[in-house]
Short mmCIF file of C-alpha atoms in Angstrom, two decimals:
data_model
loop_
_atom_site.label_atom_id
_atom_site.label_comp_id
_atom_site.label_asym_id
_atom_site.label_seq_id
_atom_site.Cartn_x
_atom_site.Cartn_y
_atom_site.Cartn_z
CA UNK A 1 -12.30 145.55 45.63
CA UNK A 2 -14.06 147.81 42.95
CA UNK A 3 -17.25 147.20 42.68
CA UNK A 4 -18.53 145.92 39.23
CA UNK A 5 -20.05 149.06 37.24
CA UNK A 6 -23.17 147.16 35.02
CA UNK A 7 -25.72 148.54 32.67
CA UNK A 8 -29.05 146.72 31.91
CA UNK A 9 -30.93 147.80 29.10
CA UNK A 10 -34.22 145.97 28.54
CA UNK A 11 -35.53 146.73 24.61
CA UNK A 12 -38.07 145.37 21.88
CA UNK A 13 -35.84 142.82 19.97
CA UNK A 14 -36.03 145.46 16.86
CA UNK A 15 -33.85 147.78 18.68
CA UNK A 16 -31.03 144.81 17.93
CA UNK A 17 -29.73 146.35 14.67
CA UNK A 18 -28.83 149.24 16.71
CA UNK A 19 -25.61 147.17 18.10
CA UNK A 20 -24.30 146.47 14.52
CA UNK A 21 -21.98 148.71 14.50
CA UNK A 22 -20.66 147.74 17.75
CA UNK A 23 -20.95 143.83 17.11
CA UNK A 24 -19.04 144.77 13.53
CA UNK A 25 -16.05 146.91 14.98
CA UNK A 26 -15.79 144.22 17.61
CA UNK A 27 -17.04 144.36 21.81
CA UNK A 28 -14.40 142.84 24.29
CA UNK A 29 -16.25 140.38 26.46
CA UNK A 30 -14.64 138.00 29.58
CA UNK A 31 -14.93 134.12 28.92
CA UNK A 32 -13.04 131.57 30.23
CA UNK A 33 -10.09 131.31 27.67
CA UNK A 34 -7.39 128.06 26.65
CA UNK A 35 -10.70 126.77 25.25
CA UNK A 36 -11.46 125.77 21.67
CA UNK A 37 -13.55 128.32 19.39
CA UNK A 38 -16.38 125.11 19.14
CA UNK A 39 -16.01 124.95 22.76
CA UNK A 40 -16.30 129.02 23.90
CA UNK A 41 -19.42 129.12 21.35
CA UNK A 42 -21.57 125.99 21.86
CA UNK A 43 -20.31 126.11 26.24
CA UNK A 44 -20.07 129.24 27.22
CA UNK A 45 -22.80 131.08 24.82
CA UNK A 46 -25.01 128.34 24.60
CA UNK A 47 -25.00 128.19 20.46
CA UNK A 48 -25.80 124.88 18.47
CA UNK A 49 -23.34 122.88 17.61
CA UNK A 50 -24.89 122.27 14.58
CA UNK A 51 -25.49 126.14 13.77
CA UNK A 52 -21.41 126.66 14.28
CA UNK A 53 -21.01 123.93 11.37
CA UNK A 54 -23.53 124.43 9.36
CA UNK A 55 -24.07 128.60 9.57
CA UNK A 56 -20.66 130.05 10.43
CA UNK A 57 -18.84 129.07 7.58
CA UNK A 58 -16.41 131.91 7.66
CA UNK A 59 -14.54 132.56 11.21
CA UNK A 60 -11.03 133.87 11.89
CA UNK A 61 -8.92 133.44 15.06
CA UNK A 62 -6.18 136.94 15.62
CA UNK A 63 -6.67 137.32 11.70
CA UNK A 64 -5.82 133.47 10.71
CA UNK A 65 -8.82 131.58 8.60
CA UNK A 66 -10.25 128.57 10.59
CA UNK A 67 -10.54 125.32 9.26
CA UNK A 68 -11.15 123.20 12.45
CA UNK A 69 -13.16 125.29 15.29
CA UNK A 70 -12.44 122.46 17.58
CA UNK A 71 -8.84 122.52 17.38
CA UNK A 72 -8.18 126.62 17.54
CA UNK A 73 -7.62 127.31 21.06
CA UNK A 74 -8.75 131.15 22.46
CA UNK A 75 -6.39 132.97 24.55
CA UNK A 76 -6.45 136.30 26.62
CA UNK A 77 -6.92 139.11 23.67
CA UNK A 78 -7.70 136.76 21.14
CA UNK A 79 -9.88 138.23 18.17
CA UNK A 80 -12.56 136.29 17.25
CA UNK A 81 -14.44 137.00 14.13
CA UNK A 82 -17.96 135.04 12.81
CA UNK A 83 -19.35 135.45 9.57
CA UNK A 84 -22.11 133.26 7.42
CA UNK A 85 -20.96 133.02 3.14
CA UNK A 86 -19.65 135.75 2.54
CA UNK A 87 -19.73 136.73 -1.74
CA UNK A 88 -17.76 136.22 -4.52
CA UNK A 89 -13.73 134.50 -4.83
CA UNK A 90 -12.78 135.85 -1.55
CA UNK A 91 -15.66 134.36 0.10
CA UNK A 92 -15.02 131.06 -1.46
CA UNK A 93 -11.73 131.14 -0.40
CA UNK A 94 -12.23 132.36 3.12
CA UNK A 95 -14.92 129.31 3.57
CA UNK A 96 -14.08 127.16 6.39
CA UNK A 97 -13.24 123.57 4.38
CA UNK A 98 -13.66 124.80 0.93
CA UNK A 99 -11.97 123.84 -2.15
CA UNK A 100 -10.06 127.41 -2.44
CA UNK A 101 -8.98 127.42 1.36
CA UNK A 102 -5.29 126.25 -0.53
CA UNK A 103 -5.59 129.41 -2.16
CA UNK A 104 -5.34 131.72 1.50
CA UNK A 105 -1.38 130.99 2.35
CA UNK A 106 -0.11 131.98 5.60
CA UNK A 107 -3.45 133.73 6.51
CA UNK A 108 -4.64 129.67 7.34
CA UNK A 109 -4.44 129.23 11.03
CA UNK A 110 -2.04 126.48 12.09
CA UNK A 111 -3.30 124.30 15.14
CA UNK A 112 -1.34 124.55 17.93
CA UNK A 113 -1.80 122.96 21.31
CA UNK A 114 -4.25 123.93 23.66
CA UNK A 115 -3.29 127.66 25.82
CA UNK A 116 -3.17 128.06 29.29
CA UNK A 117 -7.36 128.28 30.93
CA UNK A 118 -8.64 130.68 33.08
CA UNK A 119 -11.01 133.93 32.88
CA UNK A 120 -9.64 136.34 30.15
CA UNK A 121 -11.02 138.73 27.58
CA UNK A 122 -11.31 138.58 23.97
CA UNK A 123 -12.79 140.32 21.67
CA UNK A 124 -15.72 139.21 18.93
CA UNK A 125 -16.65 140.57 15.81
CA UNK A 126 -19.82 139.37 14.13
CA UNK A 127 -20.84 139.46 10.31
CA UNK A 128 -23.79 139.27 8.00
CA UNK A 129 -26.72 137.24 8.82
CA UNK A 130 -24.41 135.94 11.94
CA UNK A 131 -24.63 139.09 13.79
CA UNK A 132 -28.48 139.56 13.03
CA UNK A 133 -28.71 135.86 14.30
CA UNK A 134 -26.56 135.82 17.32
CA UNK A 135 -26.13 139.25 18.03
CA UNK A 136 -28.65 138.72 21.33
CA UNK A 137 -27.12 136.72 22.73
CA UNK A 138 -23.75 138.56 22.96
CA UNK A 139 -25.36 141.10 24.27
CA UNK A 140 -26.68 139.26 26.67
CA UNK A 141 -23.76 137.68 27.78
CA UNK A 142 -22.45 141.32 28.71
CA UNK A 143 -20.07 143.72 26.76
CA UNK A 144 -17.30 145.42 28.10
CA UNK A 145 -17.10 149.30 27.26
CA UNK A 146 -15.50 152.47 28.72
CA UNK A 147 -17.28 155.68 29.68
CA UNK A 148 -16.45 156.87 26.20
CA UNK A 149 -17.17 154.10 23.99
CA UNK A 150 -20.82 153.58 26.17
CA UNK A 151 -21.45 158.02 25.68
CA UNK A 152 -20.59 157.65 22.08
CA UNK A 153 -23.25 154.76 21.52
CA UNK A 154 -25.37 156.57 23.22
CA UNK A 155 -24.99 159.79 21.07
CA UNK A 156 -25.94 158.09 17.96
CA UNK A 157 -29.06 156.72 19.04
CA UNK A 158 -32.38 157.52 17.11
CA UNK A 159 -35.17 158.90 19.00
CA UNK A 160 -36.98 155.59 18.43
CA UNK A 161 -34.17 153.87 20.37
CA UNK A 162 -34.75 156.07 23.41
CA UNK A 163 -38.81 155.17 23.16
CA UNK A 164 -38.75 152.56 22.85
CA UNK A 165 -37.09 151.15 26.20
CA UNK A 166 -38.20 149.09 28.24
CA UNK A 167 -36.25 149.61 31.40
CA UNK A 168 -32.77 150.92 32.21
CA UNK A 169 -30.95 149.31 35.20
CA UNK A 170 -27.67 150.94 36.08
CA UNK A 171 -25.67 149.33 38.93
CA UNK A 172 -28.88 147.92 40.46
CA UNK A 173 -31.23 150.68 40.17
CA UNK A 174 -33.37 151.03 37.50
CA UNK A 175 -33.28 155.05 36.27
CA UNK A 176 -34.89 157.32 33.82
CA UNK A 177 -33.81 156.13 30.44
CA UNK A 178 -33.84 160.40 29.79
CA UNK A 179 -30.89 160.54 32.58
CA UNK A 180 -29.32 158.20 30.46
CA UNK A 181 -29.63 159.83 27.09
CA UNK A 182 -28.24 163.05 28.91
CA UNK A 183 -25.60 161.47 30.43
CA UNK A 184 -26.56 162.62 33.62
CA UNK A 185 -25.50 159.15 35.52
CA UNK A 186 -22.52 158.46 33.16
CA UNK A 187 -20.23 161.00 35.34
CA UNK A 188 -20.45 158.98 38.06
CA UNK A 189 -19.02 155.72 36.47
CA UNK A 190 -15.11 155.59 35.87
CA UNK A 191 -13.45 152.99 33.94
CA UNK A 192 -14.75 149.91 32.62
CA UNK A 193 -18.67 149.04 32.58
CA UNK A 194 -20.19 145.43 31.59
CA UNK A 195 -23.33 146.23 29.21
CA UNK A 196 -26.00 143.79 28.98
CA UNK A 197 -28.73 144.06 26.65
CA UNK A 198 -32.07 141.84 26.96
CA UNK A 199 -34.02 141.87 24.21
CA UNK A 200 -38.08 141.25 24.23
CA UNK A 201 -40.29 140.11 21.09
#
């Protein structure tokens, strides 16, 4: 079996905002899947209840609007998208209960019954005030990149991002963050690496 290729990154929680990009274009994570949305974000990443109702009042399931969280069941390669209000009539109308959800047409998801369980991958995109809120903990979960998408981040990092670390643990052993930034390690990983990001105030 191949062992698991895993990046740490330890960083001062105002490093966060330089995921957004990432968290907006959407990072492919592993869950257990054939659960509701309600139940893969309050369960599995530890998110009030109350926050889900209350703060995401915009979230789409493979491009379909979501009325009922608890009743829109995730599947291997499901999208997942979160967003707070979003502006305007198409925010209205994109509004998870609102009075112009009529208005969206076939883009309204249409419950169906629950999908088969087991470990799978999805993707999530985050939104907003959403991602600046819950970005963390996403990270912390772990992300799922490739050597290229991982070098690419990397590449567009500020200098402040590089000083600012706090540690760098790659497969175990903690390294220079500098071997990092010049991608001296990255030759050595093929395929698929989980990236975990903990964030310190």
């Amino acid at each position: 079996m191949t062992e698991k290729q895993t990046l740490r990154m330890i960083l001062p929680q105002d490093q966060l905002s330089a995921f957004f990009p990432l968290l907006q274009q959407g990072v492919r994570l592993q869950v257990q899947v054939g659960c509701s949305i309600m139940n893969l974000l309050v369960k599995q990443f530890g998110i009030a209840e109350d926050y889900v109702i209350e703060r995401i009042t915009t979230l789409f399931l493979d491009g379909k609007a979501i009325d009922a969280p608890e009743r829109a069941y995730v599947k291997e390669g499901s999208t997942v998208a979160l967003s707070s209000a979003m502006p305007g009539l198409v925010g209205a109308t994109m509004r998870r209960g609102g009075h112009l959800a009529a208005m969206r047409g076939t883009i309204t998801y249409q419950d169906q019954k629950q999908v088969e369980s087991g470990t799978g991958r999805i993707k999530v995109k985050l939104f907003n005030m959403v991602m600046a809120e819950l970005g963390a903990i996403f990270l912390a979960h772990g992300i799922l990149l490739s050597s290229d998408e991982l070098a690419t981040f990397l590449d567009g990092q500020a200098d402040s991002f590089w000083q600012s670390f706090g540690a760098v643990i790659l497969c175990g052993r903690q390294i220079d963050p500098v071997a990092l930034k010049k991608h001296e390690r990255l030759s050595t990983l093929t395929g698929e690496i989980q990236l975990r990001v903990e964030f310190k105030s």
